[in-house]
Short mmCIF file of C-alpha atoms and ligand atoms in Angstrom, two decimals:
data_model
loop_
_atom_site.label_atom_id
_atom_site.label_comp_id
_atom_site.label_asym_id
_atom_site.label_seq_id
_atom_site.Cartn_x
_atom_site.Cartn_y
_atom_site.Cartn_z
CA MET A 1 25.52 1.54 14.88
CA ARG A 2 24.71 -1.57 13.59
CA LYS A 3 24.78 -1.74 9.46
CA VAL A 4 22.18 -3.32 7.58
CA VAL A 5 24.74 -4.66 5.16
CA ASN A 6 26.24 -6.47 8.20
CA LEU A 7 22.64 -7.79 9.29
CA LEU A 8 22.00 -10.46 6.77
CA LEU A 9 19.00 -12.50 5.76
CA VAL A 10 16.92 -12.89 2.82
CA LEU A 11 14.36 -10.60 2.45
CA ALA A 12 11.64 -10.93 -0.05
CA GLN A 13 8.91 -9.20 -2.15
CA VAL A 14 6.57 -11.81 -2.75
CA TRP A 15 3.86 -11.37 -5.63
CA SER A 16 3.36 -14.84 -6.88
CA VAL A 17 1.28 -17.77 -5.85
CA ALA A 18 3.22 -20.48 -3.34
CA GLN A 19 2.16 -23.43 -1.81
CA SER A 20 4.99 -24.75 -0.14
CA THR A 21 5.53 -24.01 3.53
CA ASP A 22 8.87 -22.31 2.89
CA GLN A 23 7.42 -19.37 1.34
CA LEU A 24 4.46 -17.02 1.71
CA MET A 25 1.13 -18.10 0.37
CA THR A 26 0.02 -15.17 -1.77
CA SER A 27 -2.81 -15.10 -4.25
CA ARG A 28 -4.59 -12.29 -6.09
CA GLY A 29 -7.68 -12.30 -8.07
CA SER A 30 -10.60 -9.76 -9.35
CA TRP A 31 -14.11 -9.75 -8.71
CA LYS A 32 -16.66 -7.81 -10.95
CA GLN A 33 -20.42 -7.74 -9.87
CA PRO A 34 -23.08 -4.99 -10.65
CA SER A 35 -22.98 -2.45 -7.68
CA PHE A 36 -25.57 0.16 -6.47
CA SER A 37 -25.78 2.35 -3.55
CA GLN A 38 -27.83 5.22 -2.70
CA LYS A 39 -25.31 6.98 -0.35
CA SER A 40 -21.70 7.56 -1.05
CA LYS A 41 -20.33 4.61 1.14
CA THR A 42 -21.79 1.16 1.27
CA LYS A 43 -20.53 -2.35 2.79
CA LEU A 44 -19.76 -5.30 0.17
CA GLN A 45 -18.80 -9.02 0.38
CA ILE A 46 -16.12 -10.06 -1.84
CA LEU A 47 -15.67 -13.50 -2.41
CA TYR A 48 -12.33 -15.15 -3.25
CA ARG A 49 -13.34 -18.08 -4.93
CA LEU A 50 -10.64 -20.06 -3.42
CA CYS A 51 -10.50 -22.84 -0.65
CA LEU A 52 -8.88 -21.17 1.90
CA SER A 53 -8.80 -23.18 5.39
CA LYS A 54 -9.06 -20.25 7.52
CA ALA A 55 -9.07 -16.32 7.12
CA PRO A 56 -5.61 -14.71 5.40
CA ASP A 57 -3.77 -12.53 7.36
CA PHE A 58 -3.67 -9.67 5.21
CA VAL A 59 -5.91 -8.39 2.28
CA TYR A 60 -5.23 -5.67 0.04
CA ALA A 61 -8.08 -4.64 -2.57
CA VAL A 62 -8.65 -1.71 -4.99
CA ALA A 63 -12.11 -1.02 -6.52
CA LYS A 64 -12.83 0.99 -9.92
CA PRO A 65 -15.77 1.19 -12.33
CA SER A 66 -15.70 -2.15 -14.60
CA ASN A 67 -15.93 0.52 -17.41
CA GLN A 68 -13.16 2.61 -17.12
CA SER A 69 -14.05 5.24 -18.70
CA LEU A 70 -16.63 5.78 -16.49
CA PRO A 71 -15.81 8.86 -13.98
CA PHE A 72 -16.57 6.83 -10.42
CA GLU A 73 -13.47 6.94 -8.16
CA PHE A 74 -13.58 4.54 -4.88
CA SER A 75 -11.66 4.34 -1.91
CA LEU A 76 -11.99 0.92 -0.18
CA VAL A 77 -11.08 -0.13 3.48
CA VAL A 78 -11.06 -3.90 4.33
CA LEU A 79 -13.42 -4.18 7.38
CA GLU A 80 -13.11 -8.03 7.95
CA MET A 81 -11.23 -10.82 6.42
CA ASN A 82 -12.76 -14.64 6.52
CA SER A 83 -12.03 -17.66 4.95
CA GLY A 84 -14.33 -17.57 2.15
CA SER A 85 -14.74 -13.95 1.35
CA PHE A 86 -13.76 -10.13 2.85
CA LEU A 87 -15.89 -7.30 3.78
CA VAL A 88 -15.03 -3.91 2.80
CA GLU A 89 -16.46 -0.60 2.77
CA LEU A 90 -16.25 1.23 -0.47
CA GLU A 91 -17.01 5.12 -0.49
CA ARG A 92 -17.32 7.25 -3.81
CA VAL A 93 -14.56 9.77 -3.67
CA ASP A 94 -15.19 11.51 -7.22
CA GLN A 95 -18.22 13.22 -5.68
CA ALA A 96 -20.49 12.54 -2.45
CA SER A 97 -23.01 10.38 -4.57
CA GLY A 98 -24.35 7.17 -4.88
CA TRP A 99 -23.65 4.89 -7.85
CA ASP A 100 -25.33 2.42 -10.07
CA THR A 101 -22.77 0.22 -12.22
CA MET A 102 -20.52 -2.72 -12.54
CA ILE A 103 -17.63 -2.41 -10.32
CA THR A 104 -14.51 -4.40 -10.51
CA VAL A 105 -12.65 -5.16 -7.32
CA ASP A 106 -8.75 -6.36 -7.47
CA TRP A 107 -7.48 -7.99 -4.31
CA PHE A 108 -4.39 -9.20 -3.17
CA LEU A 109 -3.90 -11.84 0.16
CA TYR A 110 -1.18 -13.68 1.56
CA THR A 111 -1.38 -16.13 4.94
CA GLY A 112 2.04 -15.97 6.92
CA ILE A 113 4.03 -13.65 8.71
CA ALA A 114 5.09 -10.60 6.38
CA LEU A 115 5.47 -6.78 6.59
CA VAL A 116 3.60 -4.76 4.30
CA HIS A 117 5.27 -1.39 3.67
CA GLY A 118 3.77 0.97 0.99
CA LYS A 119 2.84 -1.28 -1.86
CA ARG A 120 5.52 -3.97 -0.99
CA VAL A 121 5.29 -7.10 1.03
CA PHE A 122 8.26 -8.24 2.63
CA TRP A 123 8.70 -11.44 3.82
CA LEU A 124 11.36 -13.24 5.77
CA PRO A 125 12.07 -16.79 5.49
CA ASP A 126 11.63 -19.76 8.42
CA LEU A 127 14.62 -19.54 10.34
CA SER A 128 14.89 -23.38 10.40
CA GLU A 129 15.09 -22.77 6.45
CA THR A 130 17.89 -20.58 6.49
CA LYS A 131 21.19 -21.15 6.04
CA THR A 132 24.47 -19.46 5.17
CA MET A 133 24.19 -18.50 1.61
CA ASN A 134 26.26 -15.60 -0.58
CA GLN A 135 24.14 -12.81 -2.29
CA GLU A 136 23.74 -14.52 -5.22
CA GLN A 137 22.37 -17.70 -3.50
CA SER A 138 19.97 -15.62 -1.48
CA ALA A 139 18.59 -14.04 -4.73
CA ILE A 140 18.09 -17.45 -6.24
CA TYR A 141 16.33 -18.43 -3.29
CA CYS A 142 14.00 -15.76 -3.73
CA THR A 143 13.49 -16.29 -7.51
CA ASN A 144 12.66 -19.65 -6.79
CA ARG A 145 9.90 -18.32 -4.47
CA GLY A 146 8.44 -15.62 -7.06
CA ALA A 147 10.02 -12.95 -5.25
CA GLU A 148 13.10 -10.96 -5.51
CA LEU A 149 15.50 -9.46 -2.46
CA ALA A 150 14.66 -6.75 -1.59
CA ASP A 151 16.15 -2.85 -1.65
CA ILE A 152 15.58 -0.27 1.09
CA ALA A 153 15.45 3.01 0.02
CA ASP A 154 14.62 5.29 3.13
CA LYS A 155 14.83 5.62 6.78
CA GLU A 156 11.48 4.58 7.33
CA THR A 157 11.36 1.00 5.46
CA TYR A 158 15.11 0.53 7.13
CA LYS A 159 13.56 0.71 10.72
CA LEU A 160 10.15 -1.39 9.96
CA ILE A 161 12.46 -4.15 8.46
CA TYR A 162 15.39 -4.02 11.07
CA ASN A 163 12.93 -4.08 13.82
CA HIS A 164 11.05 -7.20 12.07
CA ILE A 165 14.10 -9.25 11.74
CA ALA A 166 15.28 -8.39 15.37
CA GLU A 167 11.64 -9.60 16.28
CA SER A 168 11.28 -12.37 14.30
CA HIS A 169 15.09 -13.78 14.70
CA MET A 170 15.38 -12.81 18.41
CA TYR A 171 18.28 -10.73 17.19
CA ASN A 172 19.98 -8.88 20.45
CA THR A 173 18.90 -11.54 22.89
CA LYS A 174 20.34 -14.26 24.71
CA ILE A 175 19.66 -16.60 22.08
CA ARG A 176 21.63 -14.62 19.18
CA SER A 177 23.58 -11.48 18.98
CA PHE A 178 23.55 -11.16 15.14
CA VAL A 179 21.65 -11.80 12.16
CA HIS A 180 23.29 -11.41 8.75
CA ALA A 181 20.48 -10.45 6.07
CA TRP A 182 21.26 -10.29 2.20
CA LEU A 183 19.53 -7.25 0.42
CA ALA A 184 19.40 -6.67 -3.40
CA SER A 185 21.38 -3.24 -2.66
CA LYS A 186 25.38 -2.80 -3.05
CA TYR A 187 27.46 -1.24 -0.19
CA ASN A 188 30.59 0.52 -0.87
CA PRO A 189 32.62 0.52 2.37
CA GLN A 190 34.96 3.31 1.03
CA THR A 191 32.12 5.72 0.72
CA ARG A 192 29.81 3.87 3.04
CA ASN A 193 27.15 4.59 0.64
CA VAL A 194 24.53 2.09 -0.34
CA THR A 195 23.24 1.65 -4.32
CA GLN A 196 19.76 -0.07 -4.77
CA SER A 197 19.65 -2.19 -7.49
CA ASN A 198 17.82 0.02 -9.48
CA GLY A 199 20.76 2.42 -9.66
CA GLU A 200 19.03 4.81 -6.84
CA PRO A 201 21.03 5.72 -3.67
CA GLY A 202 19.87 3.52 -0.73
CA PHE A 203 19.63 4.39 2.66
CA ASN A 204 22.81 3.37 4.70
CA GLY A 205 21.56 3.13 8.27
C1 NAG B 1 -18.04 2.92 -21.07
O1 NAG B 1 -18.83 4.26 -20.76
C2 NAG B 1 -18.67 4.77 -22.01
C3 NAG B 1 -18.96 6.01 -21.26
O2 NAG B 1 -20.36 5.90 -20.50
C4 NAG B 1 -19.53 4.40 -23.01
O3 NAG B 1 -19.72 5.22 -24.08
C5 NAG B 1 -19.11 3.20 -23.59
O4 NAG B 1 -20.00 2.65 -24.41
C6 NAG B 1 -18.93 2.29 -22.03
N1 NAG B 1 -18.16 0.75 -22.68
C7 NAG B 1 -18.89 -0.29 -22.80
C8 NAG B 1 -17.92 -1.66 -23.02
O5 NAG B 1 -20.02 -0.50 -21.87
C1 NAG B 2 27.14 9.28 -1.47
O1 NAG B 2 25.63 9.23 -1.43
C2 NAG B 2 25.60 10.56 -1.04
C3 NAG B 2 23.66 10.89 -0.85
O2 NAG B 2 23.20 9.78 -2.19
C4 NAG B 2 25.79 11.26 -2.25
O3 NAG B 2 25.48 12.80 -2.41
C5 NAG B 2 27.18 11.51 -2.52
O4 NAG B 2 27.76 11.65 -3.50
C6 NAG B 2 27.72 9.75 -2.34
N1 NAG B 2 29.21 9.75 -2.51
C7 NAG B 2 29.57 9.05 -3.44
C8 NAG B 2 31.19 9.04 -3.12
O5 NAG B 2 29.39 8.09 -4.23
#
């Protein structure tokens, strides 16, 4: 069984706006507009108000009434991503009826190859960029890109990340028989326990 601690790479949670090519291009914003719907569901086009040369690879968005003391609750599904806007389906979920109110849609997007799990975005740097680093250097590499080294809390996240690394670094092929990856967690070789950077137990493969 191969262990994550033997795998090394820089795994990052990226949140801030990035420009250069050795990082994920991310952006976030907020869109406010009067909204009216007779039914409990409607489609809505949201503008980024950004100049993007192409549609982003991922958009996440949530909608809420602009006046948060109002009881409206919405679920939102992103239907289509374009370069200037994205199309969503908005559904009122606190009751099955329409609405007439000002709504705010908060969104997050990225362009590049990354992995989304829960509310986290895991990103691997381009292999041509990576070089031998220790954990501290990897952490600095991430901080310089508005991100941080990731922790792995459970088996599901472990599998997703493991497979993502295997695929994007062509690990387990003739090209490469191993890849090292750094995590924020600490590994105790005696107990074989992993402790996440927040002190909670991590998943140790
Ligand atoms: C927000 O909604 C509440 C409840 O309807 C209302 O009392 C309040 O005046 C509203 N606030 C604003 C800023 O419109
Ligand atoms: C290792 O982790 C397990 C599960 O979190 C825990 O029950 C056990 O006490 C830990 N062992 C040591 C020696 O820290």
